[in-house]
Amino acid sequence: MLRSTVKSATVYKRFFRNLNAFPIRQSRLAIPHRNLETSTSNLPIDGPDASFALGSFGGRIHSQQLFPFPDALDEESKETIKLMIDPFEKFFREVHDPAQSDLDEAISQKSIDGLKELGGMGLQVPQKYGGMELKNTQYGRLCEIIATYDLSIGIFMGAHQSIGYKGILLYGNEKQKEKYLPSLVSGDKLAAFCLTEPSSGSDANSIQTKAVLDSDGKHYILNGNKIWISNGGLADVMTVFAQVPFQSSDSEKVSQRVTAFIVERDFGGVTNGPPEKKMGIRSSNTASVYFDNVKVPVENVLGKVGDGFKVAMNILNNGRFGMGAGMSGLIRMLIAKSIEHANNRVQFRRKLIEYQSIQEKIAKMAITHYAVESVAYAVSNNMDRGIKEYQVEAAISKVLGSESGWNTCDECLQILGGIGYMREANIERFMRDLRIFRIFEGTNDILRLFIALNGVQYAGNHLKELQKAMKEPISNFGTLWDQGIKRSRQFIGISNNEELIENAAPQLRDSASKITQRIEEFGVTVEKLLLKYGKQIVDEQFLLTRLADASIDVYTMAAVLARATKAIKENLPTAEHEQLLATTFIDEASDRTERNLGSVIGKRNLRNFSSYSQIASQISQQEGIATTRPLGF
């Protein structure tokens, strides 16, 4: 054993020379690695806040975030949200007309006034500013209702409060909160979040809007353009991000740093373009916003000068959980539409539900719903419990929810056939509206890099701790011995961690064992990639994307396991059905994870990745398809 430990030490010394302390630079949104700043760089490896998703990259199981399945709402909080459900559903059934709003490409004043009366413009704002002061999980339950009826009005509401004035709520000082929140909460004024520009989408650090301190020292002069801003043509108050000359205390060099500002339309110099013509979410207002020598008082800096990137990313991270909850509500509605049609439509003398191809679609939709809902409420409840390390899990919820919503809508339309294709069924509206959810608030491609790069850095940090131990092998003999035992057990196929198996209900222990095995394989795979690529792993997007997919499946499996375990232990009437959903999902997700982990080290897959690059390069050079037509012309 000691011999194998010494051998491991030699390997790791070579690893750390290659890794060069693994400095992944800046990655809150996992934008190109020149602008990466990970959320884990200053956090401990383990502890009560330890992320389950990040731990899996190091082959570790941090079960405290999921077992028992989190439930942060007390009885009073549950009663509060129960009382809000009927009024919100009644508003969508009797007041708001989503189909007409879609045709009008605008939300009626009647609907906006109805939302104001419901308190829908300030759902999470403290009561002292006039808000409802809902917890994240309560808010998520309302997101389910909103998405069930109209995603477009959800964008209007979210652009106003989830991101529009969320920065004031998170980073505003007391004067800023007292000045702005009451009128925003009442709906007397509307808010918008102004980040995206023509030359910068996911790469938020590359924005060109500038703010320069005026000679009087009392104002910043703001100039620039923002595009595709939700509520851009309606907003009275905007959270605007601009580059500001910045000099740190330990340097004479002046650089440009992103800074957040609270900007009022009434400051003058703020204009907007016409509403964009969009594929979906047509009733929401989307417009370009222009800033021409806008005088912004210095007291309207949000947070600190130079901290705008952090402000923007934390606003997005904080609001991302709501999308998963909304998608779970939408998927539930789509399943109801699908099963209603399948139970009643007769073809070839049999109801559609009697055909196995339809049964498979319905079953997969239900399994997907259980997974999306489990992840969404695990994340929101953990946020309500005060867990600080949830950013990767929130990104997982957004990716899983948006892609599952799209796929479920597609299958619903397929089950309904020609009926589903007609406008009257409303499925085509949801399909058009859904497409944007994989793009905004961090494209799913970028979020996959965010998930993977944060996870890989976590694993690198763990290995750096091992490096420190190897510098003093005698005093750290216990640590090195444990590592040797761990690797020996892995080599002969014995699990190093029984935590999930012990926490799972007896009926689910086989599923828990599969998840445990996949997590241990995950840790080994990431370690191999770090040994091979070192810090250059940040450029290996073929690999990172597949690691992210593995991470999404691993975290979702664990969330599903925890929820089904709770149902069984509490003897819920749905426990047997939840067990069936959970075991089936885990079986399939475990297989996907195994394939994804194998693909990042398999020679054939690596050859194919190289081929992808070659093919794309050749098509890029030809500016289109690089083959001749079958007819030659």
XYZ file of C-alpha atoms in Angstrom:
633
model
C 0.000 0.000 0.000
C 2.772 2.422 0.966
C 4.555 1.587 -2.266
C 1.469 2.494 -4.320
C 1.135 5.731 -2.341
C 4.727 6.723 -3.124
C 4.124 5.883 -6.776
C 1.015 8.096 -6.733
C 3.101 10.900 -5.262
C 5.490 10.733 -8.225
C 2.589 10.899 -10.648
C 1.083 13.885 -8.849
C 4.366 15.801 -8.870
C 4.364 15.494 -12.651
C 0.687 16.474 -12.650
C 1.219 19.675 -10.710
C 4.084 20.777 -12.935
C 1.690 20.369 -15.864
C -1.207 21.965 -14.030
C 0.822 24.982 -12.905
C -1.413 25.491 -9.837
C -4.428 25.359 -12.190
C -5.361 29.053 -12.362
C -8.655 29.059 -14.253
C -9.136 32.752 -14.717
C -12.485 34.401 -14.143
C -15.642 32.259 -14.752
C -18.939 33.312 -13.347
C -20.771 32.698 -16.599
C -18.207 30.351 -18.075
C -17.627 32.707 -20.908
C -14.366 32.265 -22.857
C -11.634 31.446 -20.376
C -9.884 34.804 -20.685
C -12.832 36.152 -18.699
C -13.278 33.417 -16.126
C -13.742 33.848 -12.395
C -15.128 30.802 -10.668
C -17.422 30.914 -7.708
C -15.377 28.265 -5.909
C -11.964 29.888 -5.899
C -12.191 31.149 -2.316
C -14.455 28.503 -0.846
C -13.439 25.512 1.275
C -13.444 22.098 -0.360
C -15.847 20.662 2.219
C -18.226 21.927 4.884
C -21.945 22.422 5.497
C -22.245 24.590 2.382
C -20.422 22.119 0.147
C -22.004 21.725 -3.272
C -23.176 18.263 -4.300
C -22.666 19.024 -7.972
C -19.117 20.328 -7.490
C -18.207 17.454 -5.224
C -19.050 14.917 -7.915
C -16.223 16.302 -10.094
C -13.811 15.212 -7.378
C -15.521 11.869 -6.851
C -16.939 13.149 -3.564
C -20.456 12.887 -2.190
C -21.769 15.888 -0.256
C -25.206 14.590 0.662
C -26.150 17.305 3.155
C -27.682 19.501 0.448
C -30.058 16.750 -0.662
C -30.663 14.343 2.248
C -33.201 14.592 3.593
C -34.824 16.209 0.565
C -34.859 19.893 1.549
C -38.038 21.511 2.842
C -37.322 25.052 4.012
C -40.913 26.286 4.346
C -42.588 26.310 7.741
C -46.335 25.785 8.029
C -47.065 29.505 7.963
C -45.088 29.933 4.729
C -46.927 27.022 3.156
C -50.292 28.445 4.161
C -49.330 31.823 2.714
C -48.513 30.419 -0.700
C -51.607 28.191 -0.672
C -53.728 31.307 -0.238
C -52.065 32.937 -3.253
C -52.552 30.035 -5.671
C -56.298 30.429 -6.323
C -56.197 34.205 -6.989
C -53.282 33.791 -9.406
C -54.955 30.927 -11.266
C -58.219 32.878 -11.404
C -56.350 35.855 -12.894
C -54.992 33.692 -15.702
C -58.312 31.947 -16.320
C -60.575 35.009 -16.224
C -58.549 38.199 -16.730
C -55.468 37.602 -18.829
C -55.873 36.322 -22.391
C -52.500 34.858 -23.514
C -53.615 34.039 -27.061
C -54.918 37.562 -27.674
C -51.781 39.088 -26.149
C -49.715 36.974 -28.533
C -51.720 38.276 -31.509
C -51.574 41.870 -30.237
C -47.865 41.545 -29.447
C -48.527 43.448 -26.238
C -49.811 42.821 -22.732
C -53.045 44.664 -22.062
C -53.262 47.334 -19.395
C -56.057 45.270 -17.856
C -53.627 42.394 -17.317
C -50.914 44.667 -15.918
C -53.394 46.240 -13.513
C -54.502 42.761 -12.451
C -50.929 41.784 -11.642
C -50.512 44.944 -9.588
C -53.610 44.111 -7.560
C -52.243 40.631 -6.879
C -48.924 42.018 -5.658
C -47.307 40.341 -8.639
C -44.813 43.133 -9.277
C -42.950 42.718 -5.994
C -43.195 39.080 -5.016
C -39.862 38.736 -3.200
C -39.354 42.297 -1.958
C -39.503 42.817 1.842
C -42.836 44.002 3.166
C -41.346 47.225 4.505
C -40.917 48.348 0.879
C -44.424 47.192 -0.045
C -43.545 43.707 -1.360
C -44.905 40.233 -0.626
C -41.570 39.026 0.808
C -41.948 35.533 -0.618
C -39.209 32.982 -0.164
C -37.608 31.438 -3.220
C -39.646 28.241 -2.929
C -42.902 30.182 -2.616
C -41.940 32.232 -5.650
C -41.136 29.032 -7.545
C -44.647 27.710 -6.923
C -46.116 30.856 -8.507
C -43.693 30.506 -11.432
C -45.326 27.135 -12.094
C -48.718 28.810 -12.487
C -47.427 31.630 -14.675
C -45.600 29.276 -17.057
C -48.636 27.000 -17.270
C -50.640 29.786 -18.891
C -48.300 32.278 -20.544
C -44.506 32.316 -20.762
C -44.596 35.763 -22.329
C -46.148 37.519 -19.353
C -43.662 35.580 -17.259
C -40.890 37.346 -19.183
C -42.536 40.701 -18.493
C -42.699 39.919 -14.776
C -39.246 38.374 -14.607
C -37.564 41.176 -16.523
C -39.083 43.579 -14.016
C -38.309 41.815 -10.722
C -36.111 38.738 -11.208
C -33.402 40.742 -12.969
C -34.690 44.305 -13.555
C -34.521 45.608 -10.010
C -33.019 42.493 -8.377
C -29.672 44.284 -8.249
C -31.173 46.980 -6.000
C -32.524 44.238 -3.746
C -29.172 42.391 -3.616
C -26.640 45.237 -3.737
C -28.518 48.477 -3.116
C -27.847 50.535 -0.013
C -30.750 51.567 2.202
C -31.189 54.940 0.488
C -31.362 53.298 -2.931
C -33.878 50.726 -1.712
C -36.088 53.329 -0.068
C -35.991 55.542 -3.149
C -36.697 52.950 -5.843
C -38.310 49.800 -4.476
C -41.745 51.112 -3.380
C -42.690 52.477 -6.813
C -41.271 49.389 -8.569
C -43.102 47.014 -6.240
C -46.410 48.803 -6.774
C -45.919 48.661 -10.544
C -46.111 52.431 -10.849
C -42.683 52.162 -12.453
C -41.219 49.303 -14.497
C -37.662 47.989 -14.479
C -35.258 46.448 -16.992
C -31.828 44.790 -16.929
C -29.480 46.303 -19.529
C -26.405 44.169 -20.195
C -26.405 42.739 -23.744
C -24.805 44.765 -26.549
C -24.289 44.251 -30.291
C -20.688 43.094 -29.752
C -21.154 41.233 -26.461
C -23.626 38.508 -25.698
C -22.397 35.839 -23.312
C -19.043 37.608 -22.859
C -20.298 40.240 -20.425
C -16.842 41.665 -19.724
C -16.509 42.857 -23.319
C -19.296 45.458 -23.221
C -18.526 48.795 -24.895
C -20.919 51.135 -23.057
C -18.817 53.709 -21.193
C -19.358 55.793 -18.058
C -16.839 58.538 -17.254
C -16.792 60.617 -14.085
C -17.702 64.232 -14.862
C -15.398 67.079 -13.905
C -17.715 68.033 -11.043
C -17.215 64.575 -9.496
C -20.957 64.286 -8.908
C -22.075 62.465 -12.054
C -21.003 59.743 -14.452
C -21.600 60.512 -18.126
C -23.072 57.369 -19.675
C -22.882 56.565 -23.397
C -23.675 53.362 -25.271
C -26.279 51.028 -26.743
C -27.986 47.927 -25.377
C -29.934 45.424 -27.468
C -32.698 42.860 -26.920
C -33.675 44.365 -23.591
C -36.852 42.885 -22.108
C -39.114 45.764 -21.007
C -36.638 48.046 -22.817
C -39.389 50.172 -24.334
C -41.389 50.345 -21.100
C -38.893 50.641 -18.267
C -38.613 53.737 -16.101
C -35.714 52.392 -14.019
C -32.874 50.317 -15.443
C -29.919 48.410 -14.085
C -27.241 49.368 -16.631
C -23.713 47.973 -16.954
C -20.878 50.084 -18.328
C -17.088 50.182 -18.456
C -15.560 52.668 -16.018
C -11.896 53.753 -15.740
C -10.586 51.958 -12.654
C -7.330 52.111 -10.741
C -6.690 49.611 -7.960
C -4.903 50.705 -4.801
C -1.871 48.528 -5.541
C -1.322 49.622 -9.155
C -0.702 52.807 -11.100
C -2.293 51.335 -14.211
C -5.804 52.493 -15.134
C -8.010 49.799 -16.640
C -11.637 49.500 -17.684
C -13.866 47.659 -15.218
C -17.572 46.877 -15.532
C -19.723 48.841 -13.085
C -23.464 48.689 -12.404
C -25.651 51.802 -12.323
C -29.265 52.594 -11.478
C -30.445 54.718 -14.403
C -33.765 56.531 -14.630
C -35.342 57.325 -17.974
C -36.124 60.758 -16.525
C -32.390 61.545 -16.299
C -32.648 62.503 -19.975
C -30.704 61.085 -22.905
C -32.357 57.659 -22.570
C -34.276 56.491 -25.632
C -35.348 53.167 -27.093
C -36.008 51.614 -30.473
C -39.281 50.041 -31.651
C -40.378 46.674 -30.230
C -38.549 43.768 -31.865
C -40.507 41.329 -34.031
C -39.844 37.969 -32.411
C -40.443 34.281 -33.030
C -42.047 33.876 -29.597
C -42.784 35.658 -26.304
C -44.375 38.206 -28.613
C -46.429 40.080 -26.042
C -43.344 40.902 -23.988
C -41.608 44.122 -24.945
C -38.085 43.695 -26.325
C -36.223 46.753 -27.594
C -32.850 48.402 -27.995
C -32.018 51.099 -25.437
C -29.711 54.035 -26.171
C -27.790 56.194 -23.690
C -26.572 59.553 -24.977
C -24.587 61.615 -22.463
C -26.829 60.508 -19.626
C -25.888 62.183 -16.346
C -26.022 59.492 -13.653
C -25.492 60.663 -10.046
C -22.504 58.994 -8.357
C -24.851 57.796 -5.612
C -26.544 55.600 -8.263
C -23.570 53.273 -8.547
C -24.896 49.835 -7.583
C -22.411 47.979 -5.422
C -18.812 49.097 -5.808
C -17.106 50.696 -8.793
C -15.505 47.864 -10.776
C -17.746 45.141 -9.326
C -20.338 45.234 -12.100
C -19.464 41.838 -13.533
C -19.994 40.223 -10.147
C -23.250 42.146 -9.698
C -24.551 41.015 -13.101
C -23.634 37.366 -12.625
C -25.086 37.167 -9.124
C -28.338 38.720 -10.325
C -28.561 36.048 -13.024
C -27.492 33.246 -10.670
C -30.045 34.325 -8.084
C -32.926 34.400 -10.537
C -32.119 31.265 -12.511
C -33.867 28.833 -10.163
C -37.281 30.226 -11.099
C -36.976 28.949 -14.646
C -36.744 25.341 -13.488
C -39.859 25.731 -11.366
C -41.707 27.404 -14.235
C -40.747 24.626 -16.626
C -42.032 21.994 -14.196
C -45.430 23.711 -14.231
C -45.452 23.933 -18.017
C -44.456 20.277 -18.436
C -47.237 19.242 -16.052
C -49.766 21.093 -18.247
C -48.375 19.576 -21.461
C -48.645 16.080 -19.990
C -52.290 16.756 -19.069
C -53.034 17.865 -22.648
C -51.214 14.838 -24.057
C -52.958 12.273 -21.860
C -56.387 13.839 -22.426
C -55.911 13.373 -26.167
C -54.351 9.906 -25.845
C -57.178 8.689 -23.603
C -59.888 9.824 -26.008
C -58.476 9.664 -29.529
C -59.308 6.386 -31.277
C -57.318 5.142 -34.266
C -57.572 1.681 -35.788
C -60.255 0.856 -33.165
C -57.900 1.453 -30.254
C -57.275 4.472 -28.059
C -53.876 6.054 -28.568
C -52.853 5.303 -24.969
C -53.068 1.593 -25.755
C -50.170 1.834 -28.215
C -46.695 1.285 -26.785
C -45.138 4.114 -28.785
C -47.542 6.571 -27.086
C -47.041 4.905 -23.702
C -43.311 5.454 -24.014
C -43.781 9.135 -24.827
C -46.158 9.675 -21.888
C -43.918 7.772 -19.482
C -40.792 9.696 -20.505
C -42.650 12.975 -20.168
C -43.690 12.024 -16.615
C -40.169 10.888 -15.698
C -38.779 14.135 -17.094
C -41.278 16.169 -15.093
C -40.313 14.390 -11.876
C -36.642 15.115 -12.544
C -37.142 18.810 -13.413
C -39.435 19.397 -10.441
C -37.098 17.603 -8.035
C -34.095 19.674 -9.087
C -36.000 22.983 -9.113
C -37.320 22.555 -5.587
C -34.064 21.150 -4.230
C -32.313 24.327 -5.431
C -34.967 26.787 -4.202
C -35.264 25.128 -0.806
C -31.494 25.132 -0.370
C -31.421 28.828 -1.219
C -34.107 29.379 1.432
C -32.054 27.361 3.938
C -29.240 29.866 3.476
C -26.956 27.616 1.431
C -24.488 29.907 -0.328
C -23.010 27.493 -2.843
C -25.900 26.883 -5.249
C -24.756 28.563 -8.479
C -23.831 25.356 -10.321
C -27.023 23.627 -9.189
C -29.068 26.620 -10.385
C -27.362 26.430 -13.771
C -28.151 22.706 -13.915
C -31.794 23.476 -13.148
C -31.941 26.065 -15.937
C -30.370 23.783 -18.561
C -32.403 20.744 -17.533
C -35.667 22.688 -17.304
C -35.387 24.614 -20.564
C -34.371 21.581 -22.625
C -36.939 19.317 -20.985
C -39.665 21.901 -21.566
C -38.795 22.107 -25.261
C -38.609 18.323 -25.705
C -41.862 17.736 -23.839
C -43.682 20.362 -25.905
C -42.389 18.725 -29.070
C -43.662 15.319 -27.945
C -47.001 16.788 -26.886
C -47.436 18.262 -30.353
C -46.483 14.898 -31.861
C -49.116 13.081 -29.791
C -51.802 15.604 -30.715
C -50.765 15.433 -34.371
C -52.511 17.876 -36.703
C -54.652 19.193 -33.854
C -51.526 20.238 -31.995
C -50.243 22.100 -35.040
C -53.294 24.330 -35.129
C -53.235 27.680 -33.327
C -56.396 26.843 -31.379
C -54.603 24.158 -29.359
C -52.082 26.731 -28.086
C -49.220 24.232 -28.317
C -47.608 26.092 -31.211
C -47.551 29.270 -29.083
C -45.801 27.493 -26.243
C -43.324 25.973 -28.683
C -42.455 29.385 -30.136
C -42.195 30.873 -26.658
C -40.071 28.031 -25.294
C -37.250 28.380 -27.789
C -35.799 31.483 -26.157
C -35.339 29.767 -22.802
C -32.297 27.864 -24.046
C -30.736 31.176 -25.100
C -31.307 33.908 -22.561
C -30.053 34.249 -18.969
C -26.948 32.394 -20.079
C -27.173 30.207 -23.175
C -27.220 26.525 -22.361
C -23.942 26.112 -24.252
C -22.289 28.706 -22.034
C -23.881 27.313 -18.878
C -22.495 23.879 -19.690
C -19.032 25.438 -19.729
C -19.861 27.228 -16.481
C -20.821 23.926 -14.855
C -17.793 22.060 -16.166
C -15.155 24.725 -15.475
C -16.366 25.307 -11.934
C -16.362 21.568 -11.353
C -12.928 21.031 -12.845
C -11.502 23.836 -10.733
C -13.060 22.253 -7.650
C -11.276 19.000 -8.481
C -8.048 20.917 -9.118
C -8.314 22.641 -5.735
C -8.720 19.264 -4.055
C -5.620 17.973 -5.795
C -3.692 21.070 -4.723
C -4.471 20.106 -1.118
C -2.951 16.723 -1.872
C 0.085 18.474 -3.327
C 0.597 20.319 -0.044
C 0.401 17.036 1.836
C 3.071 15.488 -0.388
C 5.530 18.245 0.480
C 5.565 16.917 4.047
C 4.831 13.197 3.623
C 5.726 12.208 7.177
C 3.400 14.648 8.937
C 0.680 14.005 6.340
C 1.147 10.259 6.162
C -2.500 9.680 7.165
C -3.796 11.767 4.255
C -1.549 10.017 1.744
C -2.407 6.605 3.202
C -6.131 7.369 2.820
C -5.548 8.343 -0.806
C -3.691 5.101 -1.414
C -6.520 3.073 0.106
C -9.092 5.006 -1.893
C -7.333 4.327 -5.186
C -6.776 0.671 -4.346
C -10.467 0.206 -3.574
C -11.404 1.952 -6.816
C -9.019 -0.282 -8.746
C -10.731 -3.472 -7.542
C -14.232 -1.995 -7.877
C -15.102 -1.408 -4.218
C -16.957 1.782 -3.340
C -15.256 4.341 -1.122
C -18.475 5.987 -0.002
C -21.683 4.410 1.277
C -23.308 7.746 2.121
C -26.022 7.700 -0.562
C -26.751 4.027 0.018
C -27.170 4.618 3.744
C -29.430 7.640 3.198
C -31.630 6.060 0.547
C -34.820 4.152 1.305
C -34.184 0.362 1.255
C -36.202 0.036 -1.956
C -33.843 2.505 -3.669
C -30.453 1.265 -2.520
C -29.646 -0.358 -5.863
C -30.266 3.012 -7.493
C -28.131 4.729 -4.835
C -25.341 2.273 -5.567
C -25.448 3.150 -9.274
C -25.196 6.865 -8.528
C -22.297 6.251 -6.154
C -20.466 4.257 -8.802
C -20.987 6.976 -11.410
C -19.693 9.666 -9.016
C -16.533 7.695 -8.302
C -16.019 7.174 -12.039
C -16.605 10.904 -12.503
C -13.813 11.777 -10.076
C -11.384 9.361 -11.715
C -12.221 10.672 -15.188
C -11.739 14.325 -14.242
C -8.431 13.478 -12.602
C -7.249 11.741 -15.777
C -8.205 14.768 -17.855
C -6.338 17.113 -15.509
C -3.268 14.899 -15.698
C -3.449 14.937 -19.485
C -4.429 18.542 -20.243
C -3.543 20.553 -17.154
C -4.716 24.142 -17.344
C -5.320 23.746 -21.092
C -8.505 21.863 -20.202
C -10.282 25.236 -20.431
C -9.949 25.036 -24.225
C -11.264 21.459 -24.548
C -14.940 22.227 -25.075
C -15.723 18.842 -26.608
C -14.719 17.325 -23.273
C -16.140 20.014 -21.023
C -19.589 19.810 -22.618
C -19.749 16.077 -21.954
C -18.509 16.511 -18.400
C -21.311 19.039 -17.904
C -23.878 16.587 -19.270
C -22.565 13.964 -16.856
C -22.794 16.479 -14.002
C -26.379 17.390 -14.892
C -27.385 13.730 -14.859
C -25.497 12.947 -11.634
C -27.018 15.829 -9.692
C -30.486 15.121 -11.068
C -30.221 11.431 -10.164
C -29.316 12.366 -6.599
C -32.167 14.893 -6.323
C -34.652 12.333 -7.637
C -33.294 9.700 -5.240
C -33.646 12.067 -2.278
C -37.193 13.061 -3.193
C -38.376 9.496 -3.755
C -36.718 8.435 -0.494
C -38.648 11.130 1.351
C -41.908 9.981 -0.263
C -41.264 6.374 0.833
C -40.179 7.255 4.382
C -43.192 9.549 4.872
C -45.474 6.889 3.373
C -46.995 9.319 0.886
C -49.863 7.937 -1.221
C -47.719 8.545 -4.321
C -44.634 6.779 -2.908
C -44.872 3.669 -5.079
C -45.321 5.724 -8.248
C -42.433 8.019 -7.273
C -40.233 4.989 -6.680
C -41.028 3.772 -10.196
C -40.265 7.190 -11.691
C -37.016 7.459 -9.743
C -35.627 4.015 -10.511
C -36.414 4.331 -14.207
C -34.840 7.783 -14.455
C -31.731 6.674 -12.551
C -31.311 3.574 -14.735
C -31.360 5.665 -17.907
C -29.367 8.607 -16.544
C -26.723 6.267 -15.151
C -26.243 4.782 -18.616
C -25.977 8.272 -20.158
C -23.413 9.313 -17.556
C -21.314 6.230 -18.201
C -21.356 6.967 -21.936
C -20.445 10.629 -21.457
C -17.561 9.829 -19.127
C -16.302 7.163 -21.487
C -16.502 9.514 -24.453
C -13.982 12.014 -23.036
C -11.207 9.429 -22.813
C -12.128 6.929 -25.559
C -9.813 6.995 -28.583
C -12.616 6.691 -31.135
C -14.512 9.595 -29.604
C -11.386 11.738 -29.479
C -10.803 11.008 -33.174
C -14.378 12.063 -33.894
C -13.904 15.297 -31.943
C -10.883 16.044 -34.102
C -12.990 15.297 -37.168
C -15.644 17.746 -35.973
C -13.012 20.492 -35.910
C -11.741 19.571 -39.373
C -15.231 19.452 -40.881
C -16.200 22.784 -39.319
C -12.956 24.377 -40.534
C -13.499 23.174 -44.095
C -17.102 24.418 -44.131
C -15.950 27.723 -42.650
C -13.401 28.144 -45.434
C -16.034 27.347 -48.073
C -18.584 29.543 -46.298
C -21.106 26.737 -46.678
C -21.389 23.047 -47.572
C -18.040 21.801 -48.897
C -19.284 18.866 -51.014
C -20.448 18.798 -54.635
C -24.118 18.237 -55.402
C -25.175 14.716 -56.514
C -26.086 16.097 -59.939
C -22.895 18.134 -60.144
C -24.720 21.462 -60.447
